[in-house]
Amino acid sequence: MGLAVTTKGGNSPNITRTVLMCLALYGTYKVVRFLWSKDSANSLKRPAQRLPYKNWTKREISRFDGTDPEGPILIAAGGKVFDVSAGRGFYGAGGPYGVFAGRDASRLLATQSFDEGITEEELDSPIDKLDDLSHDDEESLMSYVGLFSVKYHCVGDLVEPE
């Protein structure tokens, strides 16, 4: 049984639909507000000083894996290195995407896969050329690089050790 108001012109605006739309908008507002406040709380945990833009090796970024609650968290993707400390709840120790922290996560992001974490073998191997990725995987990786570029601070390029 819905509530409806009928006017002289035969129009019957549906009050129930209007109420439901208002509730949906209010619910969206609450979710966005919650996520915004969570992101603001994470931004308070950012390191006081930004890391300088430089060339990083896989071994160097491995020190910034989110296990230090006060330190920066770095992720390499598509040859770029991003400080994702603002997303500590996601990429920090115990976070749902913590497996990406402190490493070149390009292949994992491209194929949307997870593993057990970084290994010494991975640190000592050359940077993955990603030349066997499918077109869809390449697009997926570029989407992540775009997201990181907008949301986080790029602190340099991933390079081979000298």
XYZ file of N, CA and C in Angstrom:
486
model
N 0.845 -1.173 0.000
C 0.000 0.000 0.000
C 0.887 1.231 0.000
N 0.895 1.963 -1.099
C 1.700 3.168 -1.212
C 0.863 4.402 -0.973
N 1.553 5.436 -0.534
C 0.880 6.709 -0.348
C 0.950 7.485 -1.645
N -0.148 8.041 -2.077
C -0.155 8.839 -3.293
C -1.072 10.030 -3.082
N -0.705 11.125 -3.692
C -1.519 12.325 -3.636
C -2.015 12.586 -5.055
N -3.304 12.764 -5.205
C -3.870 13.021 -6.522
C -4.247 14.485 -6.600
N -3.874 15.107 -7.688
C -4.223 16.510 -7.900
C -5.286 16.596 -8.979
N -5.820 17.793 -9.182
C -6.908 17.982 -10.142
C -6.518 17.599 -11.573
N -5.292 17.845 -11.943
C -4.893 17.602 -13.318
C -4.659 16.134 -13.621
N -4.914 15.248 -12.691
C -4.708 13.837 -12.936
C -3.292 13.379 -12.619
N -2.416 14.290 -12.258
C -1.047 13.923 -11.891
C -1.070 13.273 -10.523
N -0.362 12.201 -10.345
C -0.294 11.582 -9.023
C 1.169 11.323 -8.654
N 1.821 12.348 -8.121
C 3.212 12.168 -7.696
C 3.274 11.100 -6.614
N 4.219 10.255 -6.699
C 4.339 9.135 -5.780
C 5.224 9.540 -4.607
N 4.598 9.752 -3.472
C 5.329 10.170 -2.281
C 6.300 9.083 -1.843
N 5.921 7.838 -1.991
C 6.792 6.740 -1.581
C 8.101 6.782 -2.369
N 8.003 7.005 -3.658
C 9.206 7.089 -4.488
C 10.092 8.245 -4.033
N 9.485 9.364 -3.719
C 10.228 10.533 -3.260
C 10.924 10.241 -1.928
N 10.205 9.610 -1.023
C 10.789 9.266 0.280
C 11.946 8.289 0.098
N 11.770 7.286 -0.737
C 12.835 6.317 -0.984
C 14.053 6.977 -1.614
N 13.818 7.916 -2.522
C 14.926 8.617 -3.147
C 15.679 9.443 -2.110
N 14.956 10.096 -1.229
C 15.590 10.876 -0.161
C 16.398 9.972 0.764
N 15.852 8.821 1.102
C 16.584 7.876 1.949
C 17.843 7.374 1.255
N 17.761 7.104 -0.037
C 18.930 6.649 -0.796
C 20.003 7.735 -0.830
N 19.588 8.982 -1.050
C 20.548 10.093 -1.046
C 21.185 10.264 0.329
N 20.381 10.146 1.373
C 20.907 10.261 2.727
C 21.896 9.130 3.008
N 21.561 7.923 2.589
C 22.460 6.779 2.783
C 23.777 6.980 2.045
N 23.704 7.485 0.824
C 24.915 7.772 0.063
C 25.755 8.823 0.764
N 25.106 9.862 1.258
C 25.802 10.914 2.003
C 26.538 10.325 3.201
N 25.868 9.443 3.959
C 26.486 8.853 5.149
C 27.698 8.000 4.782
N 27.589 7.230 3.700
C 28.712 6.387 3.273
C 29.893 7.251 2.840
N 29.626 8.265 2.009
C 30.698 9.149 1.555
C 31.325 9.875 2.733
N 30.505 10.328 3.650
C 31.021 11.023 4.832
C 31.906 10.105 5.661
N 31.489 8.848 5.835
C 32.287 7.878 6.578
C 33.627 7.643 5.886
N 33.593 7.412 4.571
C 34.833 7.155 3.845
C 35.743 8.378 3.855
N 35.143 9.551 3.739
C 35.933 10.787 3.760
C 36.608 10.935 5.113
N 35.884 10.696 6.197
C 36.480 10.845 7.524
C 37.549 9.798 7.749
N 37.355 8.581 7.207
C 38.371 7.542 7.337
C 39.632 7.955 6.592
N 39.476 8.527 5.378
C 40.614 8.976 4.608
C 41.302 10.136 5.321
N 40.507 11.040 5.932
C 41.090 12.150 6.678
C 41.878 11.649 7.866
N 41.362 10.634 8.553
C 42.085 10.062 9.688
C 43.390 9.445 9.218
N 43.368 8.767 8.061
C 44.595 8.191 7.522
C 45.577 9.274 7.114
N 45.087 10.406 6.597
C 45.990 11.454 6.156
C 46.727 12.066 7.339
N 46.159 11.982 8.537
C 46.852 12.473 9.723
C 48.047 11.595 10.057
N 48.051 10.364 9.579
C 49.141 9.439 9.842
C 50.249 9.535 8.802
N 50.086 10.402 7.824
C 51.103 10.550 6.795
C 52.392 11.063 7.405
N 53.519 10.677 6.832
C 54.774 11.224 7.327
C 54.767 12.744 7.192
N 55.392 13.416 8.151
C 55.399 14.870 8.155
C 56.110 15.416 6.918
N 57.093 14.679 6.419
C 57.865 15.144 5.281
C 57.665 14.200 4.105
N 57.425 14.778 2.944
C 57.295 13.963 1.740
C 58.651 13.419 1.339
N 58.618 12.232 0.776
C 59.845 11.656 0.257
C 60.240 12.390 -1.011
N 61.543 12.546 -1.242
C 61.968 13.236 -2.465
C 61.723 12.363 -3.694
N 61.500 13.014 -4.824
C 61.351 12.290 -6.084
C 62.729 11.785 -6.485
N 62.838 10.473 -6.707
C 64.132 9.895 -7.059
C 63.933 8.560 -7.744
N 65.017 7.940 -8.140
C 64.983 6.591 -8.673
C 65.062 5.614 -7.506
N 64.208 4.612 -7.535
C 64.125 3.621 -6.471
C 64.387 2.226 -7.044
N 65.085 1.398 -6.280
C 65.232 -0.006 -6.653
C 64.193 -0.812 -5.883
N 63.991 -2.039 -6.306
C 63.028 -2.896 -5.597
C 63.446 -3.105 -4.151
N 64.731 -3.248 -3.904
C 65.203 -3.449 -2.538
C 64.956 -2.201 -1.690
N 65.135 -1.029 -2.262
C 64.893 0.210 -1.505
C 63.424 0.349 -1.110
N 62.519 0.103 -2.033
C 61.101 0.277 -1.674
C 60.623 -0.822 -0.728
N 61.339 -1.949 -0.672
C 60.915 -3.041 0.216
C 60.986 -2.642 1.687
N 61.768 -1.621 2.011
C 61.842 -1.145 3.407
C 60.584 -0.386 3.820
N 59.773 0.002 2.847
C 58.572 0.801 3.108
C 57.324 -0.037 2.841
N 57.204 -1.124 3.592
C 56.137 -2.102 3.361
C 54.946 -1.964 4.291
N 54.927 -0.900 5.087
C 53.787 -0.655 5.964
C 53.904 -1.272 7.341
N 55.001 -1.974 7.613
C 55.150 -2.576 8.937
C 55.534 -1.540 9.993
N 56.135 -0.439 9.584
C 56.434 0.662 10.503
C 55.206 1.559 10.549
N 54.508 1.623 11.690
C 53.258 2.392 11.749
C 53.440 3.888 11.515
N 54.656 4.388 11.617
C 54.909 5.815 11.409
C 55.572 6.095 10.060
N 56.062 5.062 9.399
C 56.813 5.255 8.165
C 55.941 5.273 6.928
N 56.516 5.745 5.835
C 55.777 5.761 4.577
C 55.543 4.351 4.039
N 54.564 4.225 3.168
C 54.272 2.966 2.491
C 54.408 3.232 0.999
N 55.265 2.462 0.341
C 55.504 2.647 -1.090
C 55.019 1.444 -1.883
N 54.487 1.730 -3.060
C 54.091 0.698 -4.018
C 54.585 1.150 -5.386
N 55.231 0.224 -6.116
C 55.612 0.503 -7.492
C 54.567 -0.116 -8.413
N 54.202 0.647 -9.428
C 53.232 0.165 -10.416
C 53.531 0.846 -11.742
N 53.680 0.053 -12.788
C 53.928 0.613 -14.106
C 55.190 1.437 -14.193
N 56.206 1.087 -13.409
C 57.475 1.803 -13.451
C 57.537 3.033 -12.572
N 56.450 3.406 -11.946
C 56.405 4.558 -11.038
C 56.313 4.067 -9.601
N 56.813 4.870 -8.665
C 56.745 4.536 -7.242
C 55.847 5.561 -6.568
N 54.870 5.055 -5.823
C 53.873 5.916 -5.183
C 53.941 5.767 -3.671
N 53.804 6.889 -2.979
C 53.666 6.895 -1.526
C 52.174 6.765 -1.230
N 51.762 5.582 -0.789
C 50.346 5.309 -0.533
C 50.024 5.358 0.960
N 50.846 6.074 1.710
C 50.658 6.168 3.160
C 49.280 6.678 3.541
N 48.692 7.517 2.702
C 47.355 8.034 2.989
C 46.329 6.914 3.015
N 46.640 5.791 2.392
C 45.756 4.632 2.393
C 46.260 3.536 3.314
N 46.850 3.939 4.434
C 47.441 2.980 5.383
C 46.465 1.879 5.783
N 45.193 2.207 5.924
C 44.207 1.197 6.289
C 44.070 0.108 5.235
N 44.386 0.456 3.991
C 44.307 -0.520 2.899
C 45.640 -1.220 2.659
N 46.735 -0.431 2.636
C 48.033 -0.964 2.222
C 48.989 -1.240 3.369
N 48.647 -0.828 4.593
C 49.512 -1.071 5.737
C 49.460 -2.522 6.191
N 50.277 -2.817 7.175
C 50.334 -4.177 7.717
C 48.953 -4.609 8.172
N 48.511 -5.768 7.715
C 47.202 -6.285 8.072
C 46.070 -5.750 7.219
N 46.366 -4.792 6.336
C 45.333 -4.239 5.464
C 44.995 -5.209 4.342
N 43.828 -5.052 3.743
C 43.405 -5.992 2.699
C 44.318 -5.999 1.473
N 45.047 -4.913 1.239
C 45.949 -4.844 0.095
C 47.399 -4.683 0.530
N 47.691 -5.079 1.757
C 49.045 -4.973 2.297
C 50.078 -5.765 1.521
N 49.641 -6.776 0.801
C 50.555 -7.605 0.011
C 51.213 -6.794 -1.111
N 50.626 -5.666 -1.502
C 51.194 -4.839 -2.563
C 52.271 -3.880 -2.042
N 52.307 -3.652 -0.740
C 53.183 -2.639 -0.155
C 54.644 -3.066 -0.191
N 55.500 -2.091 -0.453
C 56.934 -2.324 -0.413
C 57.472 -3.125 -1.577
N 56.779 -3.099 -2.703
C 57.237 -3.925 -3.824
C 56.716 -3.397 -5.152
N 57.243 -3.987 -6.226
C 56.707 -3.722 -7.556
C 55.473 -4.602 -7.694
N 54.327 -3.997 -7.589
C 53.062 -4.731 -7.611
C 52.432 -4.731 -8.998
N 53.183 -4.363 -10.014
C 52.628 -4.218 -11.363
C 51.904 -5.466 -11.848
N 52.553 -6.617 -11.786
C 51.935 -7.845 -12.296
C 50.727 -8.235 -11.448
N 50.839 -8.077 -10.143
C 49.718 -8.420 -9.266
C 48.508 -7.536 -9.559
N 48.746 -6.248 -9.740
C 47.650 -5.328 -10.034
C 47.065 -5.600 -11.420
N 47.932 -5.866 -12.386
C 47.468 -6.110 -13.756
C 46.588 -7.349 -13.832
N 46.995 -8.390 -13.118
C 46.252 -9.656 -13.190
C 45.256 -9.805 -12.051
N 45.193 -8.779 -11.211
C 44.294 -8.769 -10.059
C 44.450 -10.042 -9.244
N 45.698 -10.296 -8.860
C 45.987 -11.502 -8.084
C 46.772 -11.140 -6.830
N 46.770 -12.048 -5.900
C 47.482 -11.886 -4.640
C 48.466 -13.041 -4.496
N 49.516 -12.830 -3.728
C 50.433 -13.915 -3.427
C 50.759 -13.855 -1.941
N 51.767 -14.595 -1.533
C 52.108 -14.676 -0.107
C 52.969 -13.509 0.366
N 53.409 -12.658 -0.538
C 54.237 -11.528 -0.152
C 55.569 -11.552 -0.867
N 56.342 -10.527 -0.634
C 57.618 -10.364 -1.332
C 58.639 -11.387 -0.833
N 59.479 -11.836 -1.746
C 60.525 -12.812 -1.417
C 61.888 -12.229 -1.788
N 62.940 -12.813 -1.243
C 64.301 -12.404 -1.599
C 64.530 -12.615 -3.093
N 64.006 -13.713 -3.617
C 64.152 -14.004 -5.042
C 63.548 -12.876 -5.884
N 62.391 -12.380 -5.462
C 61.751 -11.277 -6.187
C 62.605 -10.017 -6.116
N 63.187 -9.742 -4.950
C 64.008 -8.545 -4.790
C 65.259 -8.598 -5.659
N 65.801 -9.794 -5.825
C 67.048 -9.949 -6.574
C 66.843 -10.125 -8.075
N 65.603 -10.337 -8.507
C 65.352 -10.541 -9.934
C 65.210 -9.192 -10.640
N 65.441 -9.177 -11.957
C 65.253 -7.921 -12.708
C 63.794 -7.454 -12.648
N 63.592 -6.196 -12.937
C 62.233 -5.649 -12.985
C 61.461 -6.392 -14.070
N 60.273 -6.807 -13.733
C 59.400 -7.540 -14.650
C 59.056 -6.644 -15.834
N 59.342 -7.119 -17.040
C 59.064 -6.341 -18.260
C 57.574 -6.350 -18.617
N 56.830 -7.282 -18.069
C 55.385 -7.371 -18.278
C 55.015 -7.540 -19.757
N 55.921 -8.082 -20.546
C 55.668 -8.198 -21.982
C 54.731 -9.342 -22.363
N 54.334 -10.138 -21.377
C 53.403 -11.232 -21.671
C 51.982 -10.946 -21.177
N 51.719 -9.711 -20.767
C 50.378 -9.365 -20.292
C 49.402 -9.287 -21.460
N 48.179 -9.688 -21.196
C 47.127 -9.535 -22.204
C 46.736 -8.056 -22.287
N 45.999 -7.715 -23.317
C 45.526 -6.344 -23.477
C 44.678 -5.918 -22.264
N 43.815 -6.816 -21.794
C 42.985 -6.514 -20.624
C 43.839 -6.287 -19.384
N 44.896 -7.091 -19.217
C 45.792 -6.924 -18.068
C 46.521 -5.584 -18.135
N 46.953 -5.198 -19.336
C 47.628 -3.909 -19.509
C 46.684 -2.757 -19.152
N 45.435 -2.863 -19.589
C 44.451 -1.827 -19.265
C 44.191 -1.768 -17.765
N 44.139 -2.931 -17.138
C 43.933 -2.984 -15.691
C 45.083 -2.286 -14.960
N 46.309 -2.585 -15.365
C 47.474 -1.951 -14.739
C 47.427 -0.439 -14.940
N 47.126 0.008 -16.146
C 47.074 1.446 -16.410
C 45.968 2.125 -15.601
N 44.893 1.414 -15.349
C 43.831 1.963 -14.493
C 44.340 2.181 -13.078
N 45.094 1.212 -12.563
C 45.661 1.364 -11.225
C 46.680 2.493 -11.181
N 47.537 2.583 -12.193
C 48.522 3.663 -12.235
C 47.802 5.015 -12.267
N 46.730 5.101 -13.048
C 45.942 6.334 -13.090
C 45.328 6.669 -11.743
N 44.777 5.648 -11.081
C 44.191 5.854 -9.755
C 45.246 6.326 -8.768
N 46.392 5.642 -8.741
C 47.467 6.033 -7.828
C 47.962 7.442 -8.140
N 48.043 7.793 -9.416
C 48.533 9.120 -9.810
C 47.620 10.228 -9.305
N 46.330 9.954 -9.263
C 45.365 10.950 -8.796
C 45.299 10.984 -7.273
N 45.335 9.816 -6.658
C 45.067 9.714 -5.224
C 46.312 9.848 -4.347
N 47.476 9.443 -4.857
C 48.690 9.414 -4.040
C 49.815 10.204 -4.697
N 50.859 10.422 -3.915
C 52.016 11.197 -4.365
C 53.026 10.270 -5.040
N 53.398 10.599 -6.283
C 54.423 9.827 -6.989
C 55.783 10.303 -6.484
N 56.599 9.356 -6.004
C 57.892 9.731 -5.429
C 59.065 9.296 -6.287
N 58.793 8.778 -7.480
C 59.916 8.464 -8.356
C 59.631 7.338 -9.332
N 60.735 6.829 -9.878
C 60.694 5.767 -10.873
C 61.370 4.523 -10.324
N 60.874 3.369 -10.741
C 61.483 2.091 -10.373
C 62.591 1.787 -11.368
N 63.803 1.538 -10.860
C 64.964 1.298 -11.719
C 65.717 0.066 -11.231
N 66.548 -0.467 -12.121
C 67.436 -1.570 -11.740
C 68.571 -1.007 -10.888
N 69.120 -1.815 -9.979
C 70.270 -1.333 -9.197
C 71.482 -1.115 -10.108
N 72.321 -0.199 -9.717
C 73.516 0.099 -10.530
C 74.631 -0.878 -10.250
